[in-house]
């Protein structure tokens, strides 16, 4: 594959440049910071990585997952930014979109450029979900039907409610994108986490959500919720997900959004250290456990390192700035 | 008692003012979809200021009888408090295990006048045990200093 | 269908390996429960990578056993040192610690463990037979219903404590203010952080409680010249049997606690408010409310029954809906996904072995757990015989470790010290601490639920009245708020000024 070829070259470069490169190995437990709460998508992924590394003996010292969720993840990012010396070499952080959104919405002193990029692991999809057991007996089979109903209710007391995780974060950004593309208005209701969001949809307390696939998949299989459209340029190529149309197909609007699941290190991590982590994550991403997790959660495998990763993050930051500016979510 | 009451109420009153200030920054109004960020802090601050004001007035009217704490009673409190504060400060430089060893040893010897054998045994044993429990069993990293780094942690 | 499946589940849960795993989990869990700051969620998270190589059923048995252990263990430090090892053990300190001070630590611990077991059993039986039905009920609870429940918890507690009402009010408000520090999830704005990074994550409930109750109590007891030295506790297991003889007297409290616990617990964030509410109800309905807070066994029974019932009930939404009922369940759910299972409504159909093995292991786990901790009651109680000059610094060190472990952050140890001094001063000046703690734990949840509701209704408060469940709960809550005013009036109406509450 092309991706792997690029990767191999990047790896070779990283390893070849400093003479003693391959020599670095962790000498103490690695702190794996999660700038989100326990049980969420980022947390699960971090613990999966720690588990796989433990099971396959990829690392001489264990990876310790530490949650620092305060202030939409700022607590974790700021802590990692301050690490120096030996502690710097034994710390990595998993990021989600709050790497961009948190500093853009609030005046917080960190930016992805402060950190050492290690690897992009995957991209998480977003899907528009509705309930199948609405008390008003309306059963939206397609995105078109639902959007028509949303338009009908706009401005009325029963304006359609869109639930999402947090405020000024990915779910709200996506909601605003959808609103602007189609000239809609939702009442956006923020919740603490994706699981809670989906259950509020199943309980018919809200009308729709833009959950990640894994957060709603079980309720879908139980027939309680229905996926209407995927917020990506192409359909999800695995399992039953194949049948869900993209937003473009379903509604003719170009609304797409993918969330970063990537790894960074503290500022100015030495090259040989970063290379060790790249190699570790590379090995993890090739295990069957990892592949199963990606398929189950309909995550988009997107392993990337080095320049490719940096370039992607750069573009994404610009994208977030634009989206948040359009949505009026930038800090004042 | 009276002086302590007045001081506490004044400090809380001040705190109420600080909260009020921040609430005003956030907006205390009732937006289209519910209250703004500062609405609840604002209400809370108003209640706090009101209640503390009333406590202050009550305390000022009352005559002072019993002291908050006598000098003899305060001494043992401080023997616990100051070493504890010193220990926490020491954690920043020496790490938690070394700081707690010194604290345990110091307190046992100074306040409890235990024999040196017991002091050394506890002061070394307890941090080592907690180290084993936290760092190796549960893998919860505690703040560490040069000694742990020297040992390879 | 329940019994047959349950029998099948027992065949899975009662294998030598799984029983060994259960004992291991409970031992580790009890240690985690004892150490303040290291909650069940941390424990489960820490062990999660290790379960990777096990079959899923054994893995979940290990993690749930650890959780039961943590639930049992939380009571130990609450009773012995006034330090709640877990948030839901806060209410246990109110009477547990006074009992220990009177030399009845063994009795208090026995009561706590037994109540925990009774509460757990109640919830497990309900889960065994009514899980799908209960899941449907849980789905009916949206933000307005949540807010109504928070209101009910608060109203049941209010007006209970005597003392200066002004100071109680200050205490409550202070708790709410502390809860509001940090990021406002509804608008994404930072509140009361004044640009300090350390304030952004807010004040953690556990850290506040460790300081206010644990450190504050140490300062108070040294000032009073009381060392723990004088406390004599019996060193044999007779104390367990003797306590069991009096416990049937509190049958009503058990039932009420178990019911409150289950009802609150199968919705997220339930165990801590449940324990407070159960304590409040026990005091309200008691013939001797004045004894509460001074060492009443019933004051230990009520919160512990509710807390453990809620703790077990928190597993229900995880296995039926795929939402975690507690932070610990959240981590376990992550585990399910890592093991290749899909939490949620299909779990019962797709993985019956796993689900029924888990449910059966709840019975075995809690039974083994209660026997294990009861066997150690004399040992736990004898901890208080450690000389004062060793015990005091030891407690301070453990508190510091606990505070740090909550968020791995140094500032929390300083907060602990500050809260310790505040706790000492407040206690001396008769500012009650319980309302502060309750407000701190409920504040965040209550404000979020209220504002989510108001967003849903576009700013109209009518949403709390028009929705049937929310309306009913709100009505009961308002009744409780009005009770201090209504009770004297009601008594006068009946012409009997001394009538006690009857259930």
PDB file of C-alpha atoms in Angstrom, chain B residues 1 4-5 8-9 12 15-16 18-19 21-23 25-26 30-41 44-45 47-48 50-52 54-55 58 62 67-69 73-74 76-77 80-81 84-85 87-89 91-92 96-97 100 103-104 107-108 111-114 118 122 126 130 133-134 137-143, chain C residues 28 31-32 35 38 42-43 46-47 49-50 66 164 166-167 169-170 172-174 176-177 180 184 187-194 215 218-220 222-225 387-390 392-394 396-398 400-402 404-405 408 410-411 413-414 416-417 421 424-426 428-429 431 447 450-451 454-455 458-461:
ATOM      1  CA  UNK B   1     -15.063  32.952  69.074  1.00  0.00           C
ATOM      2  CA  UNK B   4     -13.033  34.142  64.438  1.00  0.00           C
ATOM      3  CA  UNK B   5     -16.660  34.436  63.441  1.00  0.00           C
ATOM      4  CA  UNK B   8     -14.585  33.955  58.632  1.00  0.00           C
ATOM      5  CA  UNK B   9     -17.693  35.865  57.636  1.00  0.00           C
ATOM      6  CA  UNK B  12     -16.577  34.622  52.791  1.00  0.00           C
ATOM      7  CA  UNK B  15     -15.291  35.555  48.259  1.00  0.00           C
ATOM      8  CA  UNK B  16     -18.874  36.446  47.431  1.00  0.00           C
ATOM      9  CA  UNK B  18     -15.085  37.846  43.780  1.00  0.00           C
ATOM     10  CA  UNK B  19     -17.755  35.469  42.521  1.00  0.00           C
ATOM     11  CA  UNK B  21     -17.351  40.060  39.784  1.00  0.00           C
ATOM     12  CA  UNK B  22     -16.779  36.978  37.652  1.00  0.00           C
ATOM     13  CA  UNK B  23     -20.501  36.331  37.242  1.00  0.00           C
ATOM     14  CA  UNK B  25     -18.213  39.122  33.309  1.00  0.00           C
ATOM     15  CA  UNK B  26     -19.976  35.939  32.180  1.00  0.00           C
ATOM     16  CA  UNK B  30     -31.612  34.883  31.121  1.00  0.00           C
ATOM     17  CA  UNK B  31     -30.887  34.115  27.467  1.00  0.00           C
ATOM     18  CA  UNK B  32     -33.290  32.767  24.890  1.00  0.00           C
ATOM     19  CA  UNK B  33     -32.571  29.195  25.877  1.00  0.00           C
ATOM     20  CA  UNK B  34     -32.119  29.399  29.600  1.00  0.00           C
ATOM     21  CA  UNK B  35     -29.801  31.252  31.921  1.00  0.00           C
ATOM     22  CA  UNK B  36     -26.339  32.387  30.890  1.00  0.00           C
ATOM     23  CA  UNK B  37     -23.147  31.048  32.461  1.00  0.00           C
ATOM     24  CA  UNK B  38     -23.055  33.655  35.181  1.00  0.00           C
ATOM     25  CA  UNK B  39     -26.656  33.396  36.281  1.00  0.00           C
ATOM     26  CA  UNK B  40     -26.229  30.766  39.003  1.00  0.00           C
ATOM     27  CA  UNK B  41     -22.915  32.072  40.325  1.00  0.00           C
ATOM     28  CA  UNK B  44     -25.170  32.182  44.802  1.00  0.00           C
ATOM     29  CA  UNK B  45     -22.928  35.175  45.383  1.00  0.00           C
ATOM     30  CA  UNK B  47     -27.115  34.791  48.857  1.00  0.00           C
ATOM     31  CA  UNK B  48     -23.603  34.314  50.228  1.00  0.00           C
ATOM     32  CA  UNK B  50     -26.483  38.417  52.321  1.00  0.00           C
ATOM     33  CA  UNK B  51     -26.016  35.518  54.721  1.00  0.00           C
ATOM     34  CA  UNK B  52     -22.466  36.486  55.639  1.00  0.00           C
ATOM     35  CA  UNK B  54     -26.195  38.852  58.627  1.00  0.00           C
ATOM     36  CA  UNK B  55     -23.693  36.601  60.434  1.00  0.00           C
ATOM     37  CA  UNK B  58     -24.912  39.051  64.683  1.00  0.00           C
ATOM     38  CA  UNK B  62     -22.497  39.798  70.532  1.00  0.00           C
ATOM     39  CA  UNK B  67     -11.828  32.538  72.754  1.00  0.00           C
ATOM     40  CA  UNK B  68     -11.812  30.535  69.497  1.00  0.00           C
ATOM     41  CA  UNK B  69      -8.928  28.489  70.710  1.00  0.00           C
ATOM     42  CA  UNK B  73      -4.914  24.000  72.775  1.00  0.00           C
ATOM     43  CA  UNK B  74      -3.541  25.556  69.626  1.00  0.00           C
ATOM     44  CA  UNK B  76      -0.910  20.511  69.385  1.00  0.00           C
ATOM     45  CA  UNK B  77      -2.935  21.609  66.361  1.00  0.00           C
ATOM     46  CA  UNK B  80       0.199  18.532  63.250  1.00  0.00           C
ATOM     47  CA  UNK B  81      -0.386  21.307  60.774  1.00  0.00           C
ATOM     48  CA  UNK B  84       2.077  18.527  57.228  1.00  0.00           C
ATOM     49  CA  UNK B  85       2.443  21.773  55.288  1.00  0.00           C
ATOM     50  CA  UNK B  87       5.750  17.809  53.915  1.00  0.00           C
ATOM     51  CA  UNK B  88       3.495  18.949  51.086  1.00  0.00           C
ATOM     52  CA  UNK B  89       6.031  21.631  50.170  1.00  0.00           C
ATOM     53  CA  UNK B  91       6.849  16.783  47.849  1.00  0.00           C
ATOM     54  CA  UNK B  92       7.561  19.353  45.116  1.00  0.00           C
ATOM     55  CA  UNK B  96       6.103  12.045  47.804  1.00  0.00           C
ATOM     56  CA  UNK B  97       7.847   8.988  49.169  1.00  0.00           C
ATOM     57  CA  UNK B 100       6.430  11.207  53.678  1.00  0.00           C
ATOM     58  CA  UNK B 103       7.475  13.571  57.837  1.00  0.00           C
ATOM     59  CA  UNK B 104       6.623  10.261  59.481  1.00  0.00           C
ATOM     60  CA  UNK B 107       6.514  13.466  63.728  1.00  0.00           C
ATOM     61  CA  UNK B 108       7.033  10.129  65.467  1.00  0.00           C
ATOM     62  CA  UNK B 111       5.597  14.508  68.904  1.00  0.00           C
ATOM     63  CA  UNK B 112       5.469  10.860  69.893  1.00  0.00           C
ATOM     64  CA  UNK B 113       8.991  10.418  71.296  1.00  0.00           C
ATOM     65  CA  UNK B 114       9.155   6.903  69.950  1.00  0.00           C
ATOM     66  CA  UNK B 118      10.494   2.229  65.657  1.00  0.00           C
ATOM     67  CA  UNK B 122       8.020   3.116  60.196  1.00  0.00           C
ATOM     68  CA  UNK B 126       5.534   2.853  55.175  1.00  0.00           C
ATOM     69  CA  UNK B 130       3.053   2.564  49.576  1.00  0.00           C
ATOM     70  CA  UNK B 133       1.250  -0.690  46.283  1.00  0.00           C
ATOM     71  CA  UNK B 134       0.975   2.391  44.079  1.00  0.00           C
ATOM     72  CA  UNK B 137       0.578  -3.000  41.853  1.00  0.00           C
ATOM     73  CA  UNK B 138      -1.816  -0.302  40.837  1.00  0.00           C
ATOM     74  CA  UNK B 139       0.619   1.516  38.586  1.00  0.00           C
ATOM     75  CA  UNK B 140      -0.489   4.927  39.817  1.00  0.00           C
ATOM     76  CA  UNK B 141       2.499   7.215  39.504  1.00  0.00           C
ATOM     77  CA  UNK B 142       3.052   9.527  42.469  1.00  0.00           C
ATOM     78  CA  UNK B 143       5.268  12.614  42.373  1.00  0.00           C
TER      79      UNK B 143
ATOM     80  CA  UNK C  28      -7.699  -5.571  45.638  1.00  0.00           C
ATOM     81  CA  UNK C  31      -7.601  -1.985  49.422  1.00  0.00           C
ATOM     82  CA  UNK C  32      -8.614   0.493  46.735  1.00  0.00           C
ATOM     83  CA  UNK C  35      -7.350   4.336  50.096  1.00  0.00           C
ATOM     84  CA  UNK C  38      -8.245   5.736  44.592  1.00  0.00           C
ATOM     85  CA  UNK C  42      -9.317   4.007  39.087  1.00  0.00           C
ATOM     86  CA  UNK C  43      -8.989   0.434  40.246  1.00  0.00           C
ATOM     87  CA  UNK C  46      -5.750   0.144  36.261  1.00  0.00           C
ATOM     88  CA  UNK C  47      -6.554  -3.549  35.974  1.00  0.00           C
ATOM     89  CA  UNK C  49      -5.057  -3.877  30.454  1.00  0.00           C
ATOM     90  CA  UNK C  50      -4.346  -6.992  32.524  1.00  0.00           C
ATOM     91  CA  UNK C  66     -12.946  -5.259  42.517  1.00  0.00           C
ATOM     92  CA  UNK C 164     -27.813  28.295  62.843  1.00  0.00           C
ATOM     93  CA  UNK C 166     -27.776  31.217  58.312  1.00  0.00           C
ATOM     94  CA  UNK C 167     -24.629  29.172  58.632  1.00  0.00           C
ATOM     95  CA  UNK C 169     -27.221  28.436  54.113  1.00  0.00           C
ATOM     96  CA  UNK C 170     -23.664  29.729  53.787  1.00  0.00           C
ATOM     97  CA  UNK C 172     -24.813  25.133  50.968  1.00  0.00           C
ATOM     98  CA  UNK C 173     -24.047  28.169  48.861  1.00  0.00           C
ATOM     99  CA  UNK C 174     -20.325  27.691  49.307  1.00  0.00           C
ATOM    100  CA  UNK C 176     -22.525  25.213  45.001  1.00  0.00           C
ATOM    101  CA  UNK C 177     -19.967  27.934  44.309  1.00  0.00           C
ATOM    102  CA  UNK C 180     -19.345  25.864  39.644  1.00  0.00           C
ATOM    103  CA  UNK C 184     -19.302  25.320  32.153  1.00  0.00           C
ATOM    104  CA  UNK C 187     -21.723  27.095  27.170  1.00  0.00           C
ATOM    105  CA  UNK C 188     -18.119  25.881  27.140  1.00  0.00           C
ATOM    106  CA  UNK C 189     -17.018  28.975  29.063  1.00  0.00           C
ATOM    107  CA  UNK C 190     -14.574  29.017  31.953  1.00  0.00           C
ATOM    108  CA  UNK C 191     -16.043  30.216  35.217  1.00  0.00           C
ATOM    109  CA  UNK C 192     -14.252  31.669  38.223  1.00  0.00           C
ATOM    110  CA  UNK C 193     -10.846  30.537  37.072  1.00  0.00           C
ATOM    111  CA  UNK C 194      -9.401  34.056  36.700  1.00  0.00           C
ATOM    112  CA  UNK C 215      -7.626  16.473  57.960  1.00  0.00           C
ATOM    113  CA  UNK C 218      -7.397  15.248  62.934  1.00  0.00           C
ATOM    114  CA  UNK C 219      -6.881  18.900  63.803  1.00  0.00           C
ATOM    115  CA  UNK C 220     -10.013  18.908  65.935  1.00  0.00           C
ATOM    116  CA  UNK C 222      -5.610  16.878  68.638  1.00  0.00           C
ATOM    117  CA  UNK C 223      -6.999  20.151  69.870  1.00  0.00           C
ATOM    118  CA  UNK C 224      -9.423  18.356  72.113  1.00  0.00           C
ATOM    119  CA  UNK C 225      -6.455  16.429  73.417  1.00  0.00           C
ATOM    120  CA  UNK C 387      -0.140   4.798  68.821  1.00  0.00           C
ATOM    121  CA  UNK C 388      -1.373   8.265  68.045  1.00  0.00           C
ATOM    122  CA  UNK C 389       1.979   9.675  66.975  1.00  0.00           C
ATOM    123  CA  UNK C 390       2.207   7.017  64.273  1.00  0.00           C
ATOM    124  CA  UNK C 392      -1.702  10.780  62.753  1.00  0.00           C
ATOM    125  CA  UNK C 393       1.138  11.244  60.271  1.00  0.00           C
ATOM    126  CA  UNK C 394       0.107   8.007  58.589  1.00  0.00           C
ATOM    127  CA  UNK C 396      -1.992  12.627  56.684  1.00  0.00           C
ATOM    128  CA  UNK C 397       0.281  10.772  54.268  1.00  0.00           C
ATOM    129  CA  UNK C 398      -2.548   8.552  53.036  1.00  0.00           C
ATOM    130  CA  UNK C 400      -2.051  13.305  50.570  1.00  0.00           C
ATOM    131  CA  UNK C 401      -1.614  10.254  48.369  1.00  0.00           C
ATOM    132  CA  UNK C 402      -5.361   9.999  47.903  1.00  0.00           C
ATOM    133  CA  UNK C 404      -2.945  13.368  44.464  1.00  0.00           C
ATOM    134  CA  UNK C 405      -4.283  10.163  42.945  1.00  0.00           C
ATOM    135  CA  UNK C 408      -2.491  13.147  39.458  1.00  0.00           C
ATOM    136  CA  UNK C 410       0.033  18.404  43.005  1.00  0.00           C
ATOM    137  CA  UNK C 411      -2.340  21.306  43.529  1.00  0.00           C
ATOM    138  CA  UNK C 413      -2.654  18.113  47.877  1.00  0.00           C
ATOM    139  CA  UNK C 414      -2.556  21.825  48.663  1.00  0.00           C
ATOM    140  CA  UNK C 416      -6.531  19.164  50.767  1.00  0.00           C
ATOM    141  CA  UNK C 417      -4.491  21.104  53.329  1.00  0.00           C
ATOM    142  CA  UNK C 421      -8.032  24.102  57.849  1.00  0.00           C
ATOM    143  CA  UNK C 424     -11.445  22.712  61.319  1.00  0.00           C
ATOM    144  CA  UNK C 425     -12.518  26.358  61.469  1.00  0.00           C
ATOM    145  CA  UNK C 426     -16.034  25.628  60.169  1.00  0.00           C
ATOM    146  CA  UNK C 428     -15.506  25.055  65.498  1.00  0.00           C
ATOM    147  CA  UNK C 429     -17.747  27.888  64.348  1.00  0.00           C
ATOM    148  CA  UNK C 431     -20.893  25.817  60.086  1.00  0.00           C
ATOM    149  CA  UNK C 447     -27.094  22.834  37.222  1.00  0.00           C
ATOM    150  CA  UNK C 450     -31.597  22.251  34.892  1.00  0.00           C
ATOM    151  CA  UNK C 451     -30.016  24.086  31.999  1.00  0.00           C
ATOM    152  CA  UNK C 454     -34.406  24.816  29.972  1.00  0.00           C
ATOM    153  CA  UNK C 455     -32.702  24.585  26.588  1.00  0.00           C
ATOM    154  CA  UNK C 458     -36.601  27.065  25.282  1.00  0.00           C
ATOM    155  CA  UNK C 459     -36.446  28.739  28.632  1.00  0.00           C
ATOM    156  CA  UNK C 460     -39.769  27.704  30.093  1.00  0.00           C
ATOM    157  CA  UNK C 461     -39.914  26.314  33.626  1.00  0.00           C
TER     158      UNK C 461
END
